[in-house]
CSV table of C-alpha atoms and ligand atoms in Angstrom, one decimal:
chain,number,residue,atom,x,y,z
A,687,UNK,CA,-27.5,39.8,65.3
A,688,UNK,CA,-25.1,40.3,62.7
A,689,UNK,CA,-22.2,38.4,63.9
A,690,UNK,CA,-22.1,34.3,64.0
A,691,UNK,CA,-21.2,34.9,67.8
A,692,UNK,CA,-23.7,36.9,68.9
A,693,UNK,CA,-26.4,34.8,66.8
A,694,UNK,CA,-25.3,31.9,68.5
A,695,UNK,CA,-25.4,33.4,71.9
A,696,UNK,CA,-29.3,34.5,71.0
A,697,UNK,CA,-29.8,30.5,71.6
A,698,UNK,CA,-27.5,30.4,74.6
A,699,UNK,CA,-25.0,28.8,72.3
A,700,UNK,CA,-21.4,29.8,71.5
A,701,UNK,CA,-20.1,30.1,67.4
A,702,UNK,CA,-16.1,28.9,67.8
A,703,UNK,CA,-12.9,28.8,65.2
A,704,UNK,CA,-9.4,27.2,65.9
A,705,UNK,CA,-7.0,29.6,66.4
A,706,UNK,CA,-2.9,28.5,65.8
A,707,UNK,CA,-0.7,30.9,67.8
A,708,UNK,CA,1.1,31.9,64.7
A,709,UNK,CA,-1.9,33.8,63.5
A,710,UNK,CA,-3.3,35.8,65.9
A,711,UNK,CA,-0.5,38.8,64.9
A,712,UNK,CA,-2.1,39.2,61.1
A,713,UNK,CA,-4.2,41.9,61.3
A,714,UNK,CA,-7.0,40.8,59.1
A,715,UNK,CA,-6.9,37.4,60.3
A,716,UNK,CA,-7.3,38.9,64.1
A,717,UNK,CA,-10.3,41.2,62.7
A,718,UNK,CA,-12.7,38.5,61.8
A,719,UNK,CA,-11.3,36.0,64.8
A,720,UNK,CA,-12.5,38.9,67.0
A,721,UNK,CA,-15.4,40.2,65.4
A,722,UNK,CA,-17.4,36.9,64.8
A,723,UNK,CA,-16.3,34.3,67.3
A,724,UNK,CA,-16.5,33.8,70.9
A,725,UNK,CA,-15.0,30.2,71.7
A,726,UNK,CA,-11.6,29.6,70.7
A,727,UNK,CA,-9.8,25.9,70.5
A,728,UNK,CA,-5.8,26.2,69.9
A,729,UNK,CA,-5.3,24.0,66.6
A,730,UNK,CA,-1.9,22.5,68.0
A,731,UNK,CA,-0.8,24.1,71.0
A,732,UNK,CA,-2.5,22.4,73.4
A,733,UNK,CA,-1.5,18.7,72.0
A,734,UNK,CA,0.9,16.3,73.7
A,735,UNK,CA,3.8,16.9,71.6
A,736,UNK,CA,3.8,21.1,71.9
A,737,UNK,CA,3.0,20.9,76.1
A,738,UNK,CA,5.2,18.2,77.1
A,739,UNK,CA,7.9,17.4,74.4
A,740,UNK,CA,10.0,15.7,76.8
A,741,UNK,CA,8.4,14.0,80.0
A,742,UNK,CA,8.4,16.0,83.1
A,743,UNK,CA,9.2,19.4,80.8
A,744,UNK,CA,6.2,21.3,80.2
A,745,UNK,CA,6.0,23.9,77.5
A,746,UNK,CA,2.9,26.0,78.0
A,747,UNK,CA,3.8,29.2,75.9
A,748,UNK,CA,2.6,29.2,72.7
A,749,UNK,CA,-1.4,27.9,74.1
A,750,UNK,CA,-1.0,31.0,76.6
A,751,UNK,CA,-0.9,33.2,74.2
A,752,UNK,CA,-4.1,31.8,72.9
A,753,UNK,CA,-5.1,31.7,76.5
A,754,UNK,CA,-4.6,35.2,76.7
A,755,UNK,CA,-6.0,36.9,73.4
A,756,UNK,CA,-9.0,34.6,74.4
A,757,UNK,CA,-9.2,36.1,77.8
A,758,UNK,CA,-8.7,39.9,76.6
A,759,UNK,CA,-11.4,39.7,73.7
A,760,UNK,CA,-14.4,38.3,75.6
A,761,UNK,CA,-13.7,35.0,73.9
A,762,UNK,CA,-13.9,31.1,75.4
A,763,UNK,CA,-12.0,28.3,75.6
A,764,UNK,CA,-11.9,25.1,74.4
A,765,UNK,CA,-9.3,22.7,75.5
A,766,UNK,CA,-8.0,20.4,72.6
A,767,UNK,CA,-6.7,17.3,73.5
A,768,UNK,CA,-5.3,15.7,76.8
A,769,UNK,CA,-4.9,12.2,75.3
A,770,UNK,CA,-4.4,11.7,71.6
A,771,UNK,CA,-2.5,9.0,69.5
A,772,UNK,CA,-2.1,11.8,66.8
A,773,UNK,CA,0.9,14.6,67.9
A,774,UNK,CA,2.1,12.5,70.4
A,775,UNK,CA,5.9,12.2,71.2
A,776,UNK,CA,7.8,9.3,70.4
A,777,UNK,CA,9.1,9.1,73.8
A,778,UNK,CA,5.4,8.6,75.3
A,779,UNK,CA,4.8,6.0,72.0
A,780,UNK,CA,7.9,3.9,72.9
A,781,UNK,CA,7.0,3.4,76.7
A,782,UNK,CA,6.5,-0.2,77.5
A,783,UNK,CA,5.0,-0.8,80.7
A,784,UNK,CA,1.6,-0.2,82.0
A,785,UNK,CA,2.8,1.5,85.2
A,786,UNK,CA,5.0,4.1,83.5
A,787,UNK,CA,2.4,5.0,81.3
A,788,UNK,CA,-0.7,5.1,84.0
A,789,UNK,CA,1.2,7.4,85.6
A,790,UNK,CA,3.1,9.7,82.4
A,791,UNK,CA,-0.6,9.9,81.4
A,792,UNK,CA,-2.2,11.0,84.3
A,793,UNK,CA,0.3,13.3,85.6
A,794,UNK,CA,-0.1,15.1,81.7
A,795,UNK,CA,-3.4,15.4,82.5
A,796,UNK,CA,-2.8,17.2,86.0
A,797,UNK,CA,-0.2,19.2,84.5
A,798,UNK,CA,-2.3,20.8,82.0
A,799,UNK,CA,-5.7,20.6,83.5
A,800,UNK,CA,-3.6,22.5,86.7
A,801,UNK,CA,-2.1,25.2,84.4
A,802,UNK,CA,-5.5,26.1,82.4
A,803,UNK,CA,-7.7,25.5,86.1
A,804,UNK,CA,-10.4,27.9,85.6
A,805,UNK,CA,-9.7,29.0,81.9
A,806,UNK,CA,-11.3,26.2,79.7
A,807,UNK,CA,-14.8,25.3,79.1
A,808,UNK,CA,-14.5,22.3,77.8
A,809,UNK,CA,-12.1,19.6,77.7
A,810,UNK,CA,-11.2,17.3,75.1
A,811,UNK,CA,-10.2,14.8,77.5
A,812,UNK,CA,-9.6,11.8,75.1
A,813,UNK,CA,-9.5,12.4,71.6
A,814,UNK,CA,-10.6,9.7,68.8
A,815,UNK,CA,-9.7,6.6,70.6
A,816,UNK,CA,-12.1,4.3,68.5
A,817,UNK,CA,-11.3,2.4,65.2
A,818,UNK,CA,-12.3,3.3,61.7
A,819,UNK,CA,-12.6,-0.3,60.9
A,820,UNK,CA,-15.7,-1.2,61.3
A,821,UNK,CA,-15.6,-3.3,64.7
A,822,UNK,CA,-17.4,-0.4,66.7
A,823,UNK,CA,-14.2,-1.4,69.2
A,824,UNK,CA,-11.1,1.0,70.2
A,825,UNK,CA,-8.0,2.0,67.6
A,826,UNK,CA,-4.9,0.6,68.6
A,827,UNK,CA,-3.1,2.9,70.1
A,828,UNK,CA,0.0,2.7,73.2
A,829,UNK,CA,-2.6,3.5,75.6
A,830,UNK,CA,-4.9,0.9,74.3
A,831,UNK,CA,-2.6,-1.5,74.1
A,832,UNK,CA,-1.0,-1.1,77.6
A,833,UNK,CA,-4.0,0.1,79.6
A,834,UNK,CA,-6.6,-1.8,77.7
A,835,UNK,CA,-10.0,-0.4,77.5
A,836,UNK,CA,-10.0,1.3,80.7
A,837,UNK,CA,-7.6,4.3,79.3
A,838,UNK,CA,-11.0,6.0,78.9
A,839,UNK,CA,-12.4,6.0,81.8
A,840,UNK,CA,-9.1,6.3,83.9
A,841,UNK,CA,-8.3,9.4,82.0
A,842,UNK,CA,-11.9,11.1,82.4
A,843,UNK,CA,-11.5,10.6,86.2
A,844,UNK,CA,-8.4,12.1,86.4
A,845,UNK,CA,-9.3,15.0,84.2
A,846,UNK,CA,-12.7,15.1,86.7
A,847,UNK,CA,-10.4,15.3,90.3
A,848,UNK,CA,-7.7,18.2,88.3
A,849,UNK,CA,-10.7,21.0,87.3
A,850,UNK,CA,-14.1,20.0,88.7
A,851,UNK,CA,-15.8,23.2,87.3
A,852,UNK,CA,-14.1,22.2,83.4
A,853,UNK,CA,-17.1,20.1,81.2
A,854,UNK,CA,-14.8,17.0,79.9
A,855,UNK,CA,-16.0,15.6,76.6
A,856,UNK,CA,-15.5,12.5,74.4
A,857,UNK,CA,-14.5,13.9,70.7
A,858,UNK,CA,-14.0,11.8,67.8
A,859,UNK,CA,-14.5,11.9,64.0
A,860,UNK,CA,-17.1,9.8,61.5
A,861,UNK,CA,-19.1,9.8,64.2
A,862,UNK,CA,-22.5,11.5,62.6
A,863,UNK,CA,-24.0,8.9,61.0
A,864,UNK,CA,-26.2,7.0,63.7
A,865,UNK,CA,-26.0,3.9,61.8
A,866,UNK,CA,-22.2,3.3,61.4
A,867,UNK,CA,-20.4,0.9,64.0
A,868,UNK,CA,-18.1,3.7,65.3
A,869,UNK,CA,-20.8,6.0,66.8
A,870,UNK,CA,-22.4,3.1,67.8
A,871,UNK,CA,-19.5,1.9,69.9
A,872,UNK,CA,-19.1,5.7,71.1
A,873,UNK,CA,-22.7,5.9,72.1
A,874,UNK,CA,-22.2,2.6,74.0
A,875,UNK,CA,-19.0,3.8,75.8
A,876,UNK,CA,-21.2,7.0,76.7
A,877,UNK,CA,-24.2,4.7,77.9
A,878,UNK,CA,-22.1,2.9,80.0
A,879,UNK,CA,-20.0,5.7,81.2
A,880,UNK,CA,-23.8,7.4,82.3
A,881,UNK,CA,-24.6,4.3,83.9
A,882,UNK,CA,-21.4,3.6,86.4
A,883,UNK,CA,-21.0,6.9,87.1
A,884,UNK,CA,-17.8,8.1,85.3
A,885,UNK,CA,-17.5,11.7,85.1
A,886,UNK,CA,-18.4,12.6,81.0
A,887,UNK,CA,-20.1,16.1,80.0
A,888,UNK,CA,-20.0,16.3,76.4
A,889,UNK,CA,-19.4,14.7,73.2
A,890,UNK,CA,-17.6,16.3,70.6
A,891,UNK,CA,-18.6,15.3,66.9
A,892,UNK,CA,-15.8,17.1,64.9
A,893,UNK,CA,-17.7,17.0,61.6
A,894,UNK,CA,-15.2,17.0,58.8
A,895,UNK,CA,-17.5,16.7,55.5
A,896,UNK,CA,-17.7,15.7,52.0
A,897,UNK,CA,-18.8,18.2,49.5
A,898,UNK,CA,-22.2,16.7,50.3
A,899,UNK,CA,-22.5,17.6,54.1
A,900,UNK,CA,-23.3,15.7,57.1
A,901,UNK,CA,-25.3,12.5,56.6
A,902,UNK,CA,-28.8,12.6,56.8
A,903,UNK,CA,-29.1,11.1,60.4
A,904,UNK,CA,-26.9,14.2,61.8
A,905,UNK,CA,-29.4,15.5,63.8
A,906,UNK,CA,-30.7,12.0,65.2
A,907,UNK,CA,-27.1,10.6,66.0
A,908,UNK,CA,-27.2,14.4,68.4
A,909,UNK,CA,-30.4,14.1,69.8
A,910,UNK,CA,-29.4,9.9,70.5
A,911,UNK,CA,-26.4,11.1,72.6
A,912,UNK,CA,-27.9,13.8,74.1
A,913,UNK,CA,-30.9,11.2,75.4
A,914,UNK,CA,-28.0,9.9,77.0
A,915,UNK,CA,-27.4,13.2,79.8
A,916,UNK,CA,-24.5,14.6,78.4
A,917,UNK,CA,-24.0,17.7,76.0
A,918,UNK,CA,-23.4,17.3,72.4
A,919,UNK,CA,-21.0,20.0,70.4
A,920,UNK,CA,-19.9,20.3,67.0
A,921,UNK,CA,-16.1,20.5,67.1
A,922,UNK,CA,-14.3,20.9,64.0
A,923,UNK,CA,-16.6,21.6,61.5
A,924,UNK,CA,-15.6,21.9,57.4
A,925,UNK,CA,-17.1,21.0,54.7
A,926,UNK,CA,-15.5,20.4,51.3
A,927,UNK,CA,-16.2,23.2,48.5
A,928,UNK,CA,-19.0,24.8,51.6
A,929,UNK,CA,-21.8,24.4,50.2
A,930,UNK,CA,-24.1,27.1,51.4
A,931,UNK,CA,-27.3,24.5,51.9
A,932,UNK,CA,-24.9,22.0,53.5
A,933,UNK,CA,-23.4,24.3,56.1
A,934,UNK,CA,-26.8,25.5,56.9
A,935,UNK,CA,-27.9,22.3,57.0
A,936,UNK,CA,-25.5,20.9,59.2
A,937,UNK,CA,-25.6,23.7,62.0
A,938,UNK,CA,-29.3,23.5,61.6
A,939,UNK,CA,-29.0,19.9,63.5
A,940,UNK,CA,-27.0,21.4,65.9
A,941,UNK,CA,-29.9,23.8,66.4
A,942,UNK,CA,-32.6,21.7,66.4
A,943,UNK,CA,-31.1,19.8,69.3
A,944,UNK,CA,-31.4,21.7,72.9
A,945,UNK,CA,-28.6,20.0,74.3
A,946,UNK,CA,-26.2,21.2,71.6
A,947,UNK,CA,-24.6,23.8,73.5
A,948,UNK,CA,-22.8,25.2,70.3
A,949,UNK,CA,-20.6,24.7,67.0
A,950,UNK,CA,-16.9,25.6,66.1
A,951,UNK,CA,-15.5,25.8,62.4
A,952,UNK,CA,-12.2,24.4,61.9
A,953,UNK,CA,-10.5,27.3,60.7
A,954,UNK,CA,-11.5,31.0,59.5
A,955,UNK,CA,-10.5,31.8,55.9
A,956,UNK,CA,-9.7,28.7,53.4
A,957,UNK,CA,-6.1,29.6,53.4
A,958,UNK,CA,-6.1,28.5,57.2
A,959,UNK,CA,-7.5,25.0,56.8
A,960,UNK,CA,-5.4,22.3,57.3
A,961,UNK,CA,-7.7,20.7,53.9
A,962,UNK,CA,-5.8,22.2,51.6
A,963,UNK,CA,-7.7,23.1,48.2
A,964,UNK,CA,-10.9,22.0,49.8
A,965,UNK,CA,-11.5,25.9,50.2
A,966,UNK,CA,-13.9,24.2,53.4
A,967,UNK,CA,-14.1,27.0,55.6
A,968,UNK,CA,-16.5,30.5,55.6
A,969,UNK,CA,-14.6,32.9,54.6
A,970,UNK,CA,-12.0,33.4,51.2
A,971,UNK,CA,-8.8,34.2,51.2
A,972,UNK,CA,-9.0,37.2,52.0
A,973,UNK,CA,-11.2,37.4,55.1
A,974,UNK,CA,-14.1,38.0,52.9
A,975,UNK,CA,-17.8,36.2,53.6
A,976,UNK,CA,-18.4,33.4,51.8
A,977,UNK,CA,-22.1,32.2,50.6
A,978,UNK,CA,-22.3,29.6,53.1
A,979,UNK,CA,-21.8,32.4,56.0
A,980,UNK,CA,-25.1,34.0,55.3
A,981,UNK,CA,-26.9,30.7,55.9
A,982,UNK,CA,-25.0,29.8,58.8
A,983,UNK,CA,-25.6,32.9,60.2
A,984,UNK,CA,-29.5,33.0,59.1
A,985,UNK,CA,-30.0,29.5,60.6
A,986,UNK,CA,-28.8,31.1,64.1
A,987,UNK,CA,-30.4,33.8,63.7
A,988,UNK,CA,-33.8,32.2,63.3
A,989,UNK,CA,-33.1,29.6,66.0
B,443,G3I,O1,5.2,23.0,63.5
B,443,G3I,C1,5.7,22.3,62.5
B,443,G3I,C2,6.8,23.1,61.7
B,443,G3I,O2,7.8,23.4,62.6
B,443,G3I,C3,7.2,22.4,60.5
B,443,G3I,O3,8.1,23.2,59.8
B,443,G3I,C4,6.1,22.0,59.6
B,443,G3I,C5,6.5,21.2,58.4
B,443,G3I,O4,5.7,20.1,58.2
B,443,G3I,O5,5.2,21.2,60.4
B,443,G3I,C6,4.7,21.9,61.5
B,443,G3I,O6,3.8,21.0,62.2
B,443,G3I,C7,2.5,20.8,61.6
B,443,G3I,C8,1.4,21.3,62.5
B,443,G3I,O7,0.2,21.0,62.0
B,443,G3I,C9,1.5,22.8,62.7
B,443,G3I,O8,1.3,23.5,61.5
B,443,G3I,C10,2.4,19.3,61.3
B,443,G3I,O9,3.3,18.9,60.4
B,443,G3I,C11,1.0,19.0,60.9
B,443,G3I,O10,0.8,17.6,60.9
B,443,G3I,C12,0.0,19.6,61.8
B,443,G3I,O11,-1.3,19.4,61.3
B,443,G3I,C13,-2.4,19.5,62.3
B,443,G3I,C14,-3.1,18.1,62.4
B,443,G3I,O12,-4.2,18.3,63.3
B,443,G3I,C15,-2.1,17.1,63.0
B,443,G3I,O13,-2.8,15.9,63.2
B,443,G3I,C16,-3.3,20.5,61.7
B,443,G3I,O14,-2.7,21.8,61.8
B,443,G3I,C17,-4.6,20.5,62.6
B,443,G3I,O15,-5.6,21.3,61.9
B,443,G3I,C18,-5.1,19.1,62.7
B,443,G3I,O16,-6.3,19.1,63.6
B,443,G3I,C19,-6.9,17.9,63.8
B,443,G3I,C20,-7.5,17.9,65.2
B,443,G3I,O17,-6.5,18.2,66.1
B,443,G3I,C21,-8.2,16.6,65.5
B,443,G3I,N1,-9.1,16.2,64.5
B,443,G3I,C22,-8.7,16.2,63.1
B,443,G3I,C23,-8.1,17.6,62.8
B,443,G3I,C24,-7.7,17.7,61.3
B,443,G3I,O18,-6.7,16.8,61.0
């Protein structure tokens, strides 16, 4: 195939990009959106402070359009995030009880799962909850430290009784290396989550790289989790400078793994990535093909 979409799809797998709203009226942006990918996750519109900016007032306008071009191209949908500490409003950070928030929480979760019911994939139910510090334990954050540790869980359940046909996934970043204490205390969560019988689909590694690409154990941390009886995806992908081995490499341990149901690239041309300078992405400036693309799109090719 001669697209990354339709390569992917060759492996029953999906090749993905986030999409903000503000783009999708630039015409060569819009060319190379439609002509190479066929999952889509809204880089903003779909977070805390854009869908509910004031509690009770919901502001679903600018992740429908997404919604829409999505649904008119063929295209996918990933839904990015229902719980977050990052682009969340101050007044959901300032609550200060535990019942208020249980129920703020779970009610943004209705909400949102209710108005997407039918049109998402995948959910990124809770996003990046655990600690880069070492301990394998959970970040602080005001649903940590109001709900405890049982935010997780409470929030998957929710998410599971809103949009029982929508996979709900766990995402998180620095979470590829098998050997580092934060997938380890993700993998443990996902065990035990497996084991009691809360509802979890997928595990979303977002895969923001060094120059050098994703560490060697990439493709054992994947085929670890997916041992475990859930879906593993590759969420946010970039890697600094994009090298062409490391970007072939790194989807390569995507492919190698049956359970990885597919990989999305944080961005389409350098200019759109949030790493600025980094020039991470696969295609220049100006919507052009970068080296890196013909191995990514060899790898799926051959897979
Ligand atoms: O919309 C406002 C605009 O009105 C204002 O003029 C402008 C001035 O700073 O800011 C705009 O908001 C920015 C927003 O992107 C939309 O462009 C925010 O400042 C900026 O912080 C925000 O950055 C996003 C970042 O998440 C926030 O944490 C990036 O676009 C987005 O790519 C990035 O995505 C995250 C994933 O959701 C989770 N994983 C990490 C990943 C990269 O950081």
């Amino acid at each position: 195939a001669s697209t990354l979409g339709a390569a992917a799809a060759g492996s029953n797998r999906y090749f993905g990009t986030a999409v903000p709203t503000g783009k999708l009226g630039d015409s060569t942006y819009a060319t190379v959106l439609d002509r190479e990918f066929n999952m889509i996750t809204p880089e903003n519109e779909m977070k805390w402070d854009t869908v509910e900016p004031s509690r009770g007032s919901f502001n679903f306008g600018p992740a429908d359009s997404i919604v829409n071009h999505a649904a008119a191209h063929g295209q996918r949908m990933r839904g990015h995030t229902l719980v977050w500490h990052s682009q969340l409003p101050s007044w959901v950070s300032s609550i200060g009880d535990a019942n208020t928030l249980r129920s703020v929480m779970n009610n943004h979760i209705t909400q949102e799962m209710t108005h997407y019911k039918g049109k998402i994939y995948a959910w990124d139910v809770v996003n990046e909850a655990f600690a880069d510090n070492g301990s394998g334990q959970h970040r602080s954050s005001v649903f940590q430290n109001l709900l405890g540790n049982g935010f997780i869980e409470e929030a998957f359940r929710t998410a599971r009784s809103v949009d029982p046909s929508a996979k709900l996934c766990y995402n998180d970043y620095s979470i590829e290396n098998w050997s580092d204490a934060k997938t380890q205390g993700v993998y443990s969560m996902v065990k035990d989550f497996k084991s009691r019988g809360v509802p979890i689909d997928c595990v979303g590694f977002q895969s923001h790289f060094g120059s050098g690409g994703a560490p060697s154990s990439f493709r054992t941390t994947l085929s670890n989790f997916a041992a475990l009886g859930v879906d593993v995806q590759i969420t946010e992908l970039d890697i600094a400078q994009a090298s062409a081995t490391a970007y072939g490499d790194a989807v390569q341990s995507c492919l190698d793994v049956a359970r990885c149901t597919g990989i999305t690239v944080w961005g389409i041309r350098d200019s759109d990535s949030w790493r600025t300078g980094e020039n991470p992405l696969l295609f220049d400036n100006s919507g052009n093909k970068k080296a890196a693309y013909g191995t990514v799109l060899n790898a799926l090719n051959n897979s």
